[in-house]
């Protein structure tokens, strides 16, 4: 099977009457960073949430490394271990320290011994620059620090693909950079990433491909240079002009 | 804006109902109340028979220990039951949810006294009548009744606690590959627990006080002792004193325990 690592094949998703994903086809190759942009309500977050089945799709298929994610027979808990997700609102576990946030799933899901899980967690916290904050609780950390812990937490499961759902949108502007820089390092290390963001600078610099979504449809898919310099569709031109105005 | 204020102001801070007067009135009421209580206590103290107090003290100790036992067993069981009820109330299965709602509505919608009577008098006739195998059925019946009744209330408290945990917590845990039950146990319930603690603590205090109803199903608890003593001595105040002290020796320590748990359950053990 020479499927790309992550494949969306004619994906349709409805919320009641509302058709939020319309026939989405998308391939993500191993080590690729695909950035999904688009106005709010365009379905880009829903696309990510369907990728680890936080939302169910109504038709089509999503495959990770050739295995159907959307088949009801699939052990979704097993597959989710290969897909890391980082959320807009961090969703750190408030009753656990940064270190415990990172070690929880490896210990409980993979059954890794406490010592080993802790060692890995400390390494990961160091990678996101927070080794000193291991014993802090989330409410003692800034938004940027919380989000970096959340990234370390997702990485602790050694995922093959990482999903980033507007991870800087809830941050104070001066904290955005530290999170993007962690993501940039990840991309440089060859992590396969599907990123929903409004940070156009990041999209252009780090993205291997840009996907524009609007009204539940994939409107345009292009290399970053091409997308930002020479958009094909009117919808893309319109979308980009809004960012240039600011 | 200034007009809006001047229109509402006269109602709140002129005439007799000024903040100062209200505070003063409160203090007057408090003083009168305290004086009345002190006077009554003084009158009661003169009626307490110290000799009788000494004779009846042991039986009140026994009753106290029995109530403590029933409370601890019933309290623990009702919390365990309540966790399952709380989970059942939010189940995605209509059947599970329906059964749980029915249970909760029945046990919250009928009086505990009635439930105790159903269990104490009713159940033995279903299982052998005179040959009912359980001796001293009143104690298990009491624990069963209190557990079922308070399990319903605690279940609602736990459900409220679970609902107040943001959905993102479950999603984050599931996205790490944790099972629903694993995510519940490790992530959602510890937080729900903390949210539910005040309501659950409140309920456990009520459970202690509800043991007074057990007098109607022949449990030798504190009020039964009162009646026994009173019916032979016609002295109400001496046994009443012991009953009051015994209940407070149950409820006040419990309040401290609940406060301790609430403090311990907050993250980092300090603020928030």
XYZ file of C-alpha atoms in Angstrom:
518
model
C 0.000 0.000 0.000
C 1.551 3.221 -1.116
C -1.196 5.411 0.234
C -0.033 8.813 1.480
C 0.196 8.885 5.258
C -3.137 10.597 5.796
C -5.905 10.480 3.222
C -9.278 12.212 3.140
C -11.453 10.545 0.567
C -14.747 12.240 -0.287
C -15.462 13.251 3.307
C -18.920 14.622 4.084
C -20.013 15.872 7.469
C -23.357 17.291 8.562
C -24.434 18.968 11.785
C -28.139 18.271 11.461
C -29.190 19.996 8.247
C -25.962 21.902 8.078
C -23.522 20.510 5.517
C -20.190 21.466 7.096
C -17.721 19.370 5.094
C -18.456 18.911 1.403
C -16.645 16.120 -0.428
C -13.240 16.845 0.990
C -10.324 15.087 -0.737
C -6.893 15.674 0.707
C -3.624 13.744 0.875
C -0.937 14.416 3.450
C 2.428 12.819 2.734
C 4.824 11.558 5.375
C 6.720 14.481 6.904
C 4.589 17.064 5.183
C 3.146 20.169 6.830
C -0.269 21.004 5.416
C -1.753 24.262 6.606
C -5.508 24.738 6.408
C -6.686 28.330 6.293
C -10.048 29.932 5.752
C -12.656 32.182 7.321
C -14.259 31.085 10.588
C -17.100 28.664 10.078
C -15.490 27.251 6.952
C -15.180 23.781 8.494
C -11.420 23.651 8.966
C -11.586 22.835 12.689
C -14.275 20.259 12.006
C -11.959 18.640 9.472
C -9.324 18.209 12.182
C -11.845 16.951 14.717
C -13.039 14.342 12.234
C -9.444 13.232 11.717
C -9.314 11.726 15.211
C -13.035 11.070 15.333
C -13.964 13.623 17.935
C -16.650 14.143 15.297
C -18.122 11.390 13.125
C -18.372 11.841 9.384
C -21.467 10.816 7.420
C -19.818 9.591 4.239
C -16.390 9.140 2.736
C -13.343 7.766 4.437
C -10.281 8.972 6.314
C -7.271 6.666 6.282
C -4.132 6.835 8.382
C -1.278 4.740 7.021
C -3.743 2.722 5.015
C -6.060 1.993 7.966
C -9.559 3.405 7.845
C -10.164 5.745 10.771
C -13.827 6.022 10.080
C -14.622 2.313 9.909
C -16.685 1.503 13.023
C -14.670 -1.719 13.373
C -11.415 0.205 13.830
C -10.070 0.432 17.389
C -10.171 4.195 17.557
C -8.269 4.320 20.865
C -5.352 2.571 19.202
C -5.427 4.830 16.177
C -5.697 7.991 18.269
C -2.365 7.129 19.850
C -0.797 7.786 16.462
C -2.544 11.131 16.057
C -1.546 13.907 18.427
C -3.934 16.811 18.804
C -3.409 20.281 20.235
C -6.447 22.435 20.943
C -7.153 26.138 20.819
C -8.080 26.156 24.512
C -5.093 23.990 25.607
C -7.327 21.618 27.610
C -4.584 20.767 30.051
C -5.774 18.697 33.003
C -6.024 21.322 35.757
C -5.695 18.838 38.613
C -2.349 17.558 37.389
C 1.089 19.163 37.171
C 2.715 19.830 33.806
C 4.738 16.636 34.252
C 1.683 14.575 35.201
C -0.203 15.978 32.214
C 2.529 14.614 29.976
C 2.961 11.238 31.704
C -0.728 10.381 32.191
C -1.547 8.866 28.804
C 1.747 7.008 28.294
C 1.298 5.411 31.712
C -2.405 4.661 31.563
C -2.781 3.874 27.881
C 0.559 2.348 26.944
C 1.345 0.986 30.406
C 4.797 2.581 30.445
C 6.542 2.417 33.840
C 6.357 5.612 35.897
C 10.123 6.217 35.825
C 10.404 5.815 32.066
C 7.337 7.956 31.407
C 8.735 10.656 33.650
C 12.105 10.625 31.928
C 10.449 10.959 28.520
C 8.196 13.710 29.847
C 11.132 15.681 31.224
C 12.902 15.389 27.869
C 9.793 16.615 26.077
C 9.291 19.502 28.488
C 12.905 20.457 27.873
C 12.270 20.361 24.152
C 9.454 22.889 24.536
C 11.608 24.919 26.943
C 9.661 24.202 30.120
C 11.855 21.795 32.095
C 11.684 24.189 35.072
C 7.889 24.144 35.052
C 7.488 20.376 35.393
C 5.906 20.627 38.826
C 3.700 23.646 38.114
C -0.052 23.307 37.779
C -1.683 24.683 34.621
C -3.176 27.689 36.430
C 0.340 28.723 37.416
C 1.454 28.857 33.772
C 0.933 31.473 31.070
C -1.189 30.603 28.050
C 1.887 30.126 25.896
C 3.453 27.831 28.479
C 0.234 25.838 28.818
C 0.063 25.377 25.077
C 3.661 24.186 24.963
C 2.886 21.660 27.714
C -0.106 20.551 25.632
C 2.210 19.976 22.671
C 4.599 17.962 24.871
C 1.623 15.977 26.168
C 0.563 15.070 22.626
C 4.136 14.185 21.630
C 4.507 11.861 24.609
C 2.359 9.289 22.821
C 4.886 9.319 19.943
C 2.267 10.188 17.338
C 2.898 9.798 13.631
C 0.750 12.800 12.765
C 0.073 15.988 14.714
C -3.102 18.064 14.424
C -2.998 21.704 15.484
C -6.387 23.367 15.870
C -5.907 27.157 15.973
C -3.433 26.662 18.758
C -2.401 30.309 18.979
C -5.843 31.905 18.676
C -6.464 32.063 22.425
C -3.031 33.499 23.211
C -1.952 37.035 23.971
C -0.065 38.317 20.906
C 3.306 38.345 22.669
C 2.946 34.623 23.530
C 2.187 33.434 19.996
C 5.835 33.336 18.927
C 6.990 30.806 21.523
C 4.311 28.316 20.467
C 4.939 28.780 16.743
C 8.641 28.289 17.298
C 8.014 24.915 18.954
C 5.838 23.967 15.972
C 8.514 25.105 13.549
C 11.071 22.868 15.281
C 8.673 19.948 15.022
C 8.189 20.533 11.327
C 11.958 20.718 10.826
C 12.301 17.356 12.539
C 10.029 15.858 9.914
C 6.771 15.505 11.826
C 3.702 15.142 9.633
C 1.457 18.043 10.563
C -2.024 19.232 9.714
C -2.333 22.784 10.961
C -5.391 25.010 11.133
C -4.282 28.565 11.754
C -4.826 32.245 11.093
C -1.083 32.922 11.272
C -0.393 33.555 7.590
C 3.298 34.254 8.156
C 3.685 30.841 9.777
C 1.626 29.173 7.052
C 3.833 30.607 4.367
C 7.120 29.896 6.082
C 6.503 26.412 7.500
C 3.728 25.013 5.316
C 4.582 22.641 2.488
C 1.103 23.101 1.129
C -1.753 25.477 1.841
C -5.390 24.440 1.710
C -8.063 27.110 1.663
C -11.483 26.136 2.908
C -14.672 28.143 2.631
C -18.247 27.099 3.382
C -17.204 23.495 3.969
C -15.442 23.144 0.645
C -11.816 22.852 -0.261
C -11.506 25.897 -2.489
C -7.847 25.903 -3.305
C -4.771 23.801 -2.651
C -1.347 25.098 -3.575
C 2.295 25.556 -2.661
C 2.702 28.486 -0.231
C 4.501 30.762 -2.698
C 1.875 30.166 -5.324
C -1.012 30.530 -2.875
C 0.156 33.821 -1.426
C 1.648 35.384 -4.585
C -0.641 34.072 -7.223
C -3.917 32.642 -5.909
C -5.992 30.889 -8.525
C -9.538 31.377 -7.313
C -11.426 34.568 -6.578
C -12.311 33.164 -3.167
C -8.621 32.885 -2.317
C -7.907 36.407 -3.566
C -10.772 37.714 -1.489
C -9.580 35.836 1.593
C -5.999 36.999 1.253
C -6.980 40.607 0.632
C -8.567 40.667 4.093
C -5.206 39.803 5.615
C -3.343 42.372 3.571
C -5.673 45.116 4.700
C -4.794 44.612 8.343
C -27.372 57.680 33.269
C -27.411 60.088 36.208
C -31.200 60.211 35.930
C -31.452 56.452 36.050
C -29.505 56.416 39.294
C -31.459 59.170 40.959
C -34.693 57.366 40.093
C -33.703 54.129 41.804
C -31.761 55.668 44.660
C -34.718 56.820 46.787
C -35.885 53.219 47.095
C -32.630 51.956 48.517
C -31.069 54.567 50.702
C -33.564 56.988 52.194
C -36.254 56.702 54.816
C -35.915 53.972 57.426
C -34.227 51.378 55.212
C -30.734 52.808 55.194
C -27.773 50.439 55.314
C -26.984 51.666 58.812
C -30.487 51.032 60.142
C -30.661 47.594 58.594
C -27.388 46.631 60.220
C -28.594 47.978 63.566
C -31.870 46.072 63.316
C -29.954 42.879 62.596
C -27.856 43.371 65.705
C -30.915 44.007 67.870
C -32.566 40.809 66.624
C -29.359 38.868 67.281
C -29.115 40.146 70.855
C -32.781 39.385 71.616
C -32.423 35.900 70.120
C -29.229 35.139 72.052
C -30.818 36.356 75.294
C -33.864 34.152 74.756
C -31.697 31.105 74.067
C -29.550 31.747 77.129
C -32.646 32.109 79.296
C -34.091 28.825 77.979
C -30.789 27.026 78.493
C -30.682 28.329 82.053
C -34.200 27.023 82.680
C -33.391 23.663 81.049
C -30.131 23.289 82.989
C -32.086 23.471 86.223
C -34.317 20.612 84.975
C -31.544 18.218 83.960
C -31.265 15.306 86.364
C -27.580 14.487 86.731
C -28.290 11.155 88.384
C -30.494 10.059 85.486
C -27.949 11.439 83.042
C -25.359 9.061 84.443
C -27.665 6.022 84.284
C -28.818 6.587 80.728
C -25.446 7.727 79.348
C -24.258 4.233 78.263
C -27.327 3.527 76.160
C -26.858 6.830 74.347
C -23.239 5.926 73.690
C -24.449 2.652 72.155
C -27.021 4.531 70.072
C -24.384 7.053 69.018
C -22.061 4.278 67.859
C -24.888 2.557 66.005
C -25.824 5.790 64.188
C -22.154 6.371 63.402
C -21.911 2.852 61.971
C -25.058 3.241 59.862
C -23.900 6.651 58.654
C -20.419 5.446 57.674
C -21.685 2.352 55.840
C -24.677 4.132 54.270
C -22.586 7.186 53.430
C -19.843 5.227 51.677
C -22.325 3.032 49.815
C -24.435 6.016 48.738
C -21.381 7.798 47.325
C -20.339 4.671 45.413
C -23.886 4.240 44.136
C -24.051 7.959 43.352
C -21.003 7.778 41.075
C -22.702 5.072 39.000
C -26.003 6.973 39.022
C -24.207 10.139 37.902
C -22.523 8.240 35.061
C -25.820 6.563 34.144
C -27.570 9.929 33.946
C -25.152 11.121 31.245
C -24.942 7.801 29.410
C -25.406 7.866 25.651
C -27.629 4.777 25.942
C -31.299 5.757 26.186
C -32.026 2.614 28.188
C -29.376 3.304 30.814
C -30.404 6.945 31.033
C -34.093 6.035 31.299
C -33.566 3.513 34.097
C -31.370 5.946 36.004
C -33.847 8.807 35.659
C -36.646 6.516 36.870
C -34.611 5.520 39.904
C -33.683 9.101 40.756
C -37.221 10.412 40.298
C -38.704 7.675 42.498
C -36.272 8.063 45.373
C -36.289 11.848 45.292
C -40.032 12.019 44.676
C -41.211 9.908 47.618
C -40.447 10.470 51.312
C -37.560 8.574 52.854
C -39.867 7.525 55.682
C -42.141 5.827 53.146
C -39.169 4.131 51.474
C -37.946 2.808 54.808
C -41.367 1.335 55.541
C -41.545 -0.291 52.105
C -38.151 -1.880 52.618
C -38.594 -2.893 56.253
C -42.154 -4.239 56.066
C -42.486 -4.977 52.365
C -39.359 -6.815 51.319
C -39.518 -9.703 53.861
C -42.970 -10.705 52.559
C -41.501 -11.082 49.069
C -38.780 -13.425 50.298
C -40.324 -16.037 52.567
C -42.514 -13.958 54.904
C -42.035 -15.489 58.352
C -39.131 -17.512 56.987
C -37.304 -14.387 55.812
C -33.681 -15.419 56.332
C -32.123 -12.144 57.528
C -32.149 -11.672 61.296
C -32.318 -8.131 62.694
C -33.546 -6.922 59.302
C -33.961 -3.386 60.656
C -30.232 -2.601 60.397
C -29.699 -3.802 56.793
C -33.074 -2.267 55.869
C -31.962 1.050 57.351
C -28.669 0.996 55.463
C -30.395 -0.064 52.245
C -33.020 2.681 52.519
C -30.527 5.427 53.299
C -28.185 4.228 50.546
C -30.876 4.111 47.871
C -32.333 7.454 48.891
C -29.060 9.333 49.179
C -27.556 7.550 46.178
C -30.156 9.417 44.109
C -29.193 12.811 45.537
C -25.472 12.135 45.309
C -25.954 10.898 41.747
C -27.449 14.273 40.850
C -24.576 16.067 42.582
C -22.049 13.980 40.638
C -23.917 14.552 37.381
C -23.806 18.303 38.030
C -20.108 17.978 38.795
C -19.448 16.086 35.573
C -21.440 18.584 33.523
C -19.429 21.468 34.881
C -16.173 19.934 33.604
C -15.529 21.475 30.160
C -16.019 19.093 27.193
C -12.453 19.853 26.154
C -11.186 17.753 29.067
C -12.842 14.595 27.790
C -11.788 15.423 24.228
C -8.175 15.993 25.214
C -8.067 12.699 27.108
C -9.758 10.766 24.300
C -7.464 12.323 21.695
C -4.532 10.845 23.631
C -6.011 7.396 23.076
C -7.635 6.987 26.485
C -10.854 4.983 26.656
C -14.094 6.650 27.790
C -13.870 4.950 31.176
C -10.164 5.729 31.497
C -10.758 9.396 30.665
C -13.650 9.520 33.128
C -11.604 7.980 35.912
C -8.365 9.878 35.399
C -9.498 13.226 34.063
C -13.204 14.030 34.355
C -14.262 12.444 37.656
C -11.435 13.934 39.748
C -12.572 17.377 38.591
C -16.270 16.525 38.842
C -15.604 15.243 42.343
C -14.249 18.587 43.402
C -17.225 20.407 41.893
C -19.648 18.010 43.554
C -18.005 18.010 46.992
C -20.006 20.859 48.565
C -23.316 19.306 47.478
C -22.216 15.823 48.541
C -20.992 17.035 51.929
C -24.318 18.749 52.434
C -26.111 15.523 51.585
C -24.046 13.476 54.028
C -24.980 15.856 56.838
C -28.623 15.327 55.871
C -28.003 11.579 55.881
C -26.890 11.769 59.511
C -30.031 13.662 60.426
C -32.171 11.247 58.407
C -31.106 8.425 60.724
C -33.651 9.860 63.180
C -36.365 8.406 60.899
C -35.036 4.919 61.613
C -36.902 5.031 64.898
C -40.040 3.936 62.990
C -38.416 0.724 61.803
C -37.254 -0.297 65.271
C -33.622 0.718 64.961
C -32.404 1.567 68.485
C -30.984 4.931 67.411
C -30.908 8.174 69.373
C -34.580 9.157 69.218
C -35.668 5.616 70.136
C -33.521 5.931 73.240
C -35.175 9.223 74.017
C -38.611 7.661 73.797
C -37.618 4.706 75.954
C -36.230 6.950 78.664
C -39.058 9.456 78.514
C -41.807 6.830 78.651
C -40.496 5.540 81.973
C -39.174 8.722 83.622
C -41.328 11.497 82.075
C -38.180 13.600 82.102
C -37.747 15.061 78.595
C -34.795 17.393 79.049
C -32.183 14.990 80.317
C -32.403 12.624 77.303
C -32.923 15.561 74.910
C -29.621 17.005 76.055
C -27.852 13.756 75.195
C -29.576 13.477 71.815
C -28.589 17.025 70.889
C -24.976 16.525 71.920
C -24.815 13.192 70.072
C -26.097 14.650 66.765
C -23.720 17.600 66.965
C -20.862 15.187 67.689
C -21.692 13.604 64.328
C -22.466 16.590 62.116
C -19.804 19.068 63.254
C -16.811 16.737 62.714
C -18.288 15.818 59.314
C -18.369 19.485 58.310
C -14.680 19.745 59.125
C -13.913 16.596 57.164
C -15.802 17.966 54.139
C -13.968 21.288 54.335
C -10.678 19.403 54.541
C -11.514 17.392 51.423
C -12.614 20.495 49.553
C -9.319 22.179 50.325
C -7.319 19.102 49.435
C -9.172 18.619 46.145
C -8.215 21.992 44.697
C -5.230 21.819 42.336
C -1.952 22.497 44.070
C -3.813 22.401 47.346
C -4.137 26.190 47.443
C -6.194 28.748 45.567
C -8.743 28.291 42.774
